[in-house]
Amino acid sequence: CFGRTPPAFARAVQRTAMYIRKRSALGLLLAHGSLVAWLLCSAPTIEGNVCDGVSPALLLDKDRIQDLWACASAYQEANWWHVTATFMAVYIAMKGLAGPAFTLCILAGALYPLPLAQFLTGVGEAFGSSACYLLSGALARPVVGRLFPAKLEALRLRAEAEKEHMLIFNVWLRMTPFLPNWFCNLACPLVGVPLRPFFVASLFGTQGSLLFLTLTGATLRDLGESRFELGSSFRRRALLLAALMAVLQCVPLLFIWRQKRRAAAAASRKEV
């Protein structure tokens, strides 16, 4: 009576769980899409004539790009909360759909002080990547498996080998240039990576690349405020940051290597 669960019952439970996950993912997608649409459609206007005759096409006009910057700055200052809510909603939506968000990171550096820009983009990375994780696990498994079978198998083997250092392994995935973040977001739920270390690594492991992009946006802001005169410190700061990112990418690998070396030494002592 209390023996093993019948295979038919186990399959029925599995199908029910998959059905619930798919419905939940679709509901999450619809709810967030509705929020983004409402925020964009309810955008307030700005008083005055600072934005008269301004459009995104001015990005191509070197003589009038200062007018575009003045309009964007005035609008962000007059409608701070709406701009911030819209920015976060769009950022999470972009990451949730496995889209690139580097332009939004640059925009954050231009619109906000650097600590706040880092916080907003870090939170957006964590929640947006986790949304992509859930959507991929519920809806995209057949598509991803068909398009990237070799990469999925390689990542599955590596995740299995590093299952005792899953958090550090996820941080390394966020830092390495060999796997793009969108692929990690899609593949991690399919190779057995738990959501908790995935979320934490998405929040903290992306800070280096986010800092580079937000600093780029801050530099563009400074250029806009100084009539786009490029200072001599820009190249030096970019080179120093690139070198720092290269060093940080090696830290998780060094930690894993040391942990494995200690485990191997402990095992050899036990054998002796």
CSV table of C-alpha atoms in Angstrom, one decimal:
chain,number,residue,atom,x,y,z
A,1,CYS,CA,0.0,0.0,0.0
A,2,PHE,CA,2.9,2.3,0.8
A,3,GLY,CA,5.3,1.1,-1.8
A,4,ARG,CA,6.7,3.0,-4.8
A,5,THR,CA,4.6,5.6,-6.5
A,6,PRO,CA,3.0,4.1,-9.7
A,7,PRO,CA,4.7,5.4,-12.9
A,8,ALA,CA,1.3,6.6,-14.3
A,9,PHE,CA,0.6,8.7,-11.2
A,10,ALA,CA,4.1,10.2,-11.2
A,11,ARG,CA,3.7,11.2,-14.9
A,12,ALA,CA,0.3,12.7,-14.2
A,13,VAL,CA,1.8,14.8,-11.3
A,14,GLN,CA,4.7,15.9,-13.5
A,15,ARG,CA,2.3,16.9,-16.3
A,16,THR,CA,0.2,18.9,-13.8
A,17,ALA,CA,3.2,20.7,-12.4
A,18,MET,CA,4.4,21.6,-15.9
A,19,TYR,CA,0.9,22.9,-16.8
A,20,ILE,CA,0.9,25.1,-13.7
A,21,ARG,CA,4.4,26.4,-14.5
A,22,LYS,CA,3.4,27.3,-18.0
A,23,ARG,CA,0.2,29.0,-16.9
A,24,SER,CA,2.2,30.9,-14.2
A,25,ALA,CA,4.8,32.0,-16.7
A,26,LEU,CA,2.3,33.2,-19.2
A,27,GLY,CA,0.4,35.1,-16.5
A,28,LEU,CA,3.7,36.7,-15.4
A,29,LEU,CA,4.5,37.7,-19.0
A,30,LEU,CA,1.1,39.2,-19.5
A,31,ALA,CA,1.0,41.1,-16.2
A,32,HIS,CA,4.4,42.7,-16.7
A,33,GLY,CA,3.7,43.5,-20.4
A,34,SER,CA,0.5,45.3,-19.3
A,35,LEU,CA,2.5,47.2,-16.7
A,36,VAL,CA,5.1,48.4,-19.2
A,37,ALA,CA,2.3,49.4,-21.7
A,38,TRP,CA,0.5,51.4,-19.0
A,39,LEU,CA,3.6,53.2,-17.9
A,40,LEU,CA,4.5,54.2,-21.4
A,41,CYS,CA,1.0,55.3,-22.3
A,42,SER,CA,0.6,57.3,-19.1
A,43,ALA,CA,3.8,59.2,-19.5
A,44,PRO,CA,3.3,62.8,-18.3
A,45,THR,CA,4.1,65.9,-20.3
A,46,ILE,CA,6.6,68.5,-19.4
A,47,GLU,CA,5.9,72.2,-19.1
A,48,GLY,CA,7.8,74.9,-21.0
A,49,ASN,CA,9.4,74.8,-24.4
A,50,VAL,CA,12.6,73.0,-23.6
A,51,CYS,CA,11.5,70.0,-25.6
A,52,ASP,CA,9.9,71.8,-28.5
A,53,GLY,CA,11.1,70.4,-31.8
A,54,VAL,CA,13.1,67.7,-30.1
A,55,SER,CA,13.0,64.1,-31.4
A,56,PRO,CA,15.3,61.0,-31.2
A,57,ALA,CA,16.4,61.9,-34.8
A,58,LEU,CA,18.6,64.6,-33.3
A,59,LEU,CA,21.0,61.9,-32.2
A,60,LEU,CA,22.2,62.1,-35.8
A,61,ASP,CA,22.6,65.9,-35.8
A,62,LYS,CA,25.8,66.9,-34.1
A,63,ASP,CA,24.9,70.5,-33.9
A,64,ARG,CA,21.6,69.9,-32.1
A,65,ILE,CA,22.4,66.9,-29.9
A,66,GLN,CA,22.8,69.3,-27.0
A,67,ASP,CA,19.1,70.2,-27.4
A,68,LEU,CA,18.2,66.6,-27.0
A,69,TRP,CA,20.3,66.2,-23.9
A,70,ALA,CA,18.7,69.3,-22.4
A,71,CYS,CA,15.2,67.9,-23.0
A,72,ALA,CA,16.0,64.5,-21.6
A,73,SER,CA,17.5,66.1,-18.4
A,74,ALA,CA,14.6,68.4,-17.9
A,75,TYR,CA,12.0,65.6,-18.4
A,76,GLN,CA,13.8,63.2,-16.0
A,77,GLU,CA,14.1,65.9,-13.3
A,78,ALA,CA,10.4,66.9,-13.6
A,79,ASN,CA,9.0,63.3,-13.6
A,80,TRP,CA,11.7,61.4,-11.6
A,81,TRP,CA,9.4,58.7,-10.2
A,82,HIS,CA,7.7,57.9,-13.4
A,83,VAL,CA,10.9,57.8,-15.3
A,84,THR,CA,12.5,55.5,-12.8
A,85,ALA,CA,9.5,53.1,-12.6
A,86,THR,CA,9.3,53.0,-16.4
A,87,PHE,CA,13.1,52.4,-16.6
A,88,MET,CA,12.9,49.4,-14.2
A,89,ALA,CA,9.9,47.9,-15.8
A,90,VAL,CA,11.4,48.1,-19.3
A,91,TYR,CA,14.8,46.8,-18.0
A,92,ILE,CA,13.2,43.7,-16.3
A,93,ALA,CA,11.1,43.1,-19.5
A,94,MET,CA,14.2,43.3,-21.7
A,95,LYS,CA,16.1,40.8,-19.5
A,96,GLY,CA,13.1,38.6,-19.0
A,97,LEU,CA,12.8,38.2,-22.8
A,98,ALA,CA,16.5,37.4,-23.1
A,99,GLY,CA,17.2,40.7,-24.8
A,100,PRO,CA,20.3,42.9,-24.4
A,101,ALA,CA,20.1,45.8,-21.9
A,102,PHE,CA,23.4,47.4,-22.4
A,103,THR,CA,21.9,50.6,-23.8
A,104,LEU,CA,19.7,50.9,-20.7
A,105,CYS,CA,22.8,50.5,-18.5
A,106,ILE,CA,24.4,53.4,-20.3
A,107,LEU,CA,21.2,55.4,-20.0
A,108,ALA,CA,21.1,54.7,-16.2
A,109,GLY,CA,24.6,56.1,-15.9
A,110,ALA,CA,23.6,59.2,-17.7
A,111,LEU,CA,20.3,59.8,-15.8
A,112,TYR,CA,21.3,58.8,-12.2
A,113,PRO,CA,24.2,59.2,-9.8
A,114,LEU,CA,26.6,56.3,-10.1
A,115,PRO,CA,25.7,54.4,-6.8
A,116,LEU,CA,22.0,54.7,-7.7
A,117,ALA,CA,22.6,53.6,-11.3
A,118,GLN,CA,24.5,50.5,-10.0
A,119,PHE,CA,21.7,49.7,-7.6
A,120,LEU,CA,18.9,50.0,-10.2
A,121,THR,CA,20.7,48.0,-12.9
A,122,GLY,CA,21.8,45.4,-10.5
A,123,VAL,CA,18.2,44.8,-9.2
A,124,GLY,CA,17.0,44.9,-12.8
A,125,GLU,CA,19.6,42.2,-13.8
A,126,ALA,CA,18.6,40.0,-10.8
A,127,PHE,CA,14.9,40.1,-11.3
A,128,GLY,CA,14.9,40.3,-15.1
A,129,SER,CA,17.4,37.3,-15.4
A,130,SER,CA,15.3,35.3,-12.9
A,131,ALA,CA,12.1,36.0,-14.9
A,132,CYS,CA,14.0,34.7,-18.0
A,133,TYR,CA,15.0,31.7,-16.0
A,134,LEU,CA,11.4,30.9,-15.0
A,135,LEU,CA,10.1,31.5,-18.5
A,136,SER,CA,12.8,29.4,-20.1
A,137,GLY,CA,12.2,26.5,-17.7
A,138,ALA,CA,8.4,26.6,-18.3
A,139,LEU,CA,8.2,27.5,-22.1
A,140,ALA,CA,11.5,27.5,-23.9
A,141,ARG,CA,13.0,24.1,-23.1
A,142,PRO,CA,12.3,22.4,-26.5
A,143,VAL,CA,13.4,25.4,-28.5
A,144,VAL,CA,16.7,26.0,-26.6
A,145,GLY,CA,17.5,22.3,-26.6
A,146,ARG,CA,17.0,22.2,-30.4
A,147,LEU,CA,19.0,25.3,-31.2
A,148,PHE,CA,21.9,24.8,-28.8
A,149,PRO,CA,22.3,21.1,-28.0
A,150,ALA,CA,26.1,21.1,-27.8
A,151,LYS,CA,26.4,24.2,-25.6
A,152,LEU,CA,23.6,22.9,-23.3
A,153,GLU,CA,25.4,19.6,-22.9
A,154,ALA,CA,28.8,21.3,-22.2
A,155,LEU,CA,27.2,23.6,-19.6
A,156,ARG,CA,25.3,20.6,-18.0
A,157,LEU,CA,28.6,18.7,-17.6
A,158,ARG,CA,30.3,21.8,-16.1
A,159,ALA,CA,27.4,22.5,-13.7
A,160,GLU,CA,27.5,18.9,-12.6
A,161,ALA,CA,31.3,19.1,-11.9
A,162,GLU,CA,30.9,22.4,-10.0
A,163,LYS,CA,27.7,21.4,-8.0
A,164,GLU,CA,29.6,21.9,-4.7
A,165,HIS,CA,30.5,25.5,-5.7
A,166,MET,CA,27.3,26.5,-7.4
A,167,LEU,CA,27.3,30.1,-6.2
A,168,ILE,CA,30.9,30.7,-7.3
A,169,PHE,CA,30.2,28.9,-10.6
A,170,ASN,CA,27.3,31.2,-11.3
A,171,VAL,CA,29.3,34.3,-10.5
A,172,TRP,CA,32.0,33.0,-12.9
A,173,LEU,CA,29.3,32.5,-15.6
A,174,ARG,CA,28.3,36.2,-15.2
A,175,MET,CA,31.9,37.3,-15.5
A,176,THR,CA,33.2,35.1,-18.3
A,177,PRO,CA,33.2,36.6,-21.8
A,178,PHE,CA,32.7,33.1,-23.3
A,179,LEU,CA,29.0,32.7,-22.5
A,180,PRO,CA,26.6,35.7,-23.1
A,181,ASN,CA,24.2,36.5,-20.3
A,182,TRP,CA,21.2,35.8,-22.4
A,183,PHE,CA,22.3,32.2,-23.0
A,184,CYS,CA,23.0,31.7,-19.3
A,185,ASN,CA,19.5,33.0,-18.5
A,186,LEU,CA,18.0,30.5,-20.9
A,187,ALA,CA,20.2,27.5,-20.3
A,188,CYS,CA,20.7,27.5,-16.5
A,189,PRO,CA,17.2,26.2,-15.6
A,190,LEU,CA,17.6,23.5,-18.2
A,191,VAL,CA,20.9,22.1,-16.8
A,192,GLY,CA,20.0,21.9,-13.1
A,193,VAL,CA,21.2,25.3,-11.8
A,194,PRO,CA,19.1,26.2,-8.7
A,195,LEU,CA,17.3,29.6,-8.7
A,196,ARG,CA,18.8,30.9,-5.5
A,197,PRO,CA,22.5,30.9,-6.5
A,198,PHE,CA,21.4,32.1,-9.9
A,199,PHE,CA,19.6,35.1,-8.5
A,200,VAL,CA,22.5,36.0,-6.1
A,201,ALA,CA,25.1,35.7,-8.9
A,202,SER,CA,22.9,37.8,-11.2
A,203,LEU,CA,22.7,40.5,-8.6
A,204,PHE,CA,26.4,40.6,-7.7
A,205,GLY,CA,28.3,38.9,-10.5
A,206,THR,CA,27.3,41.5,-13.1
A,207,GLN,CA,28.5,44.5,-11.1
A,208,GLY,CA,31.8,44.8,-13.0
A,209,SER,CA,30.2,44.9,-16.5
A,210,LEU,CA,27.4,47.2,-15.2
A,211,LEU,CA,30.0,49.5,-13.7
A,212,PHE,CA,31.7,49.8,-17.1
A,213,LEU,CA,28.5,50.7,-18.8
A,214,THR,CA,27.2,53.1,-16.2
A,215,LEU,CA,30.5,54.9,-16.2
A,216,THR,CA,30.2,55.2,-20.0
A,217,GLY,CA,26.8,56.8,-19.4
A,218,ALA,CA,28.1,59.1,-16.7
A,219,THR,CA,30.9,60.1,-19.1
A,220,LEU,CA,28.4,60.9,-21.8
A,221,ARG,CA,26.4,63.0,-19.2
A,222,ASP,CA,29.5,64.9,-18.3
A,223,LEU,CA,30.2,65.5,-22.0
A,224,GLY,CA,26.7,66.8,-22.5
A,225,GLU,CA,27.1,69.2,-19.6
A,226,SER,CA,30.4,70.4,-21.0
A,227,ARG,CA,29.2,70.9,-24.6
A,228,PHE,CA,30.6,67.5,-25.6
A,229,GLU,CA,34.3,68.3,-25.1
A,230,LEU,CA,36.1,65.0,-24.4
A,231,GLY,CA,38.5,65.2,-21.5
A,232,SER,CA,41.9,63.5,-21.3
A,233,SER,CA,40.8,61.3,-18.3
A,234,PHE,CA,38.2,59.3,-20.2
A,235,ARG,CA,40.6,56.9,-22.0
A,236,ARG,CA,42.7,56.3,-18.8
A,237,ARG,CA,39.6,55.5,-16.7
A,238,ALA,CA,38.3,53.1,-19.4
A,239,LEU,CA,41.6,51.3,-19.6
A,240,LEU,CA,41.9,50.9,-15.8
A,241,LEU,CA,38.3,49.6,-15.6
A,242,ALA,CA,38.9,47.1,-18.4
A,243,ALA,CA,42.0,45.8,-16.6
A,244,LEU,CA,40.1,45.5,-13.3
A,245,MET,CA,37.3,43.5,-15.0
A,246,ALA,CA,39.9,41.1,-16.5
A,247,VAL,CA,41.3,40.5,-13.1
A,248,LEU,CA,37.9,40.0,-11.5
A,249,GLN,CA,37.0,37.3,-14.0
A,250,CYS,CA,39.9,35.2,-12.7
A,251,VAL,CA,38.8,35.4,-9.0
A,252,PRO,CA,36.0,32.7,-9.1
A,253,LEU,CA,38.1,30.3,-11.1
A,254,LEU,CA,41.0,30.8,-8.6
A,255,PHE,CA,38.6,30.1,-5.7
A,256,ILE,CA,37.2,26.9,-7.3
A,257,TRP,CA,40.7,25.7,-8.1
A,258,ARG,CA,41.8,26.2,-4.5
A,259,GLN,CA,38.7,24.5,-3.1
A,260,LYS,CA,39.3,21.5,-5.4
A,261,ARG,CA,43.0,21.4,-4.4
A,262,ARG,CA,42.1,21.3,-0.7
A,263,ALA,CA,39.5,18.6,-1.3
A,264,ALA,CA,42.0,16.5,-3.2
A,265,ALA,CA,44.7,17.0,-0.4
A,266,ALA,CA,42.2,16.0,2.3
A,267,ALA,CA,41.2,12.9,0.3
A,268,SER,CA,44.9,11.8,-0.2
A,269,ARG,CA,45.5,12.2,3.6
A,270,LYS,CA,42.5,10.0,4.3
A,271,GLU,CA,43.8,7.3,2.0
A,272,VAL,CA,47.2,7.4,3.7
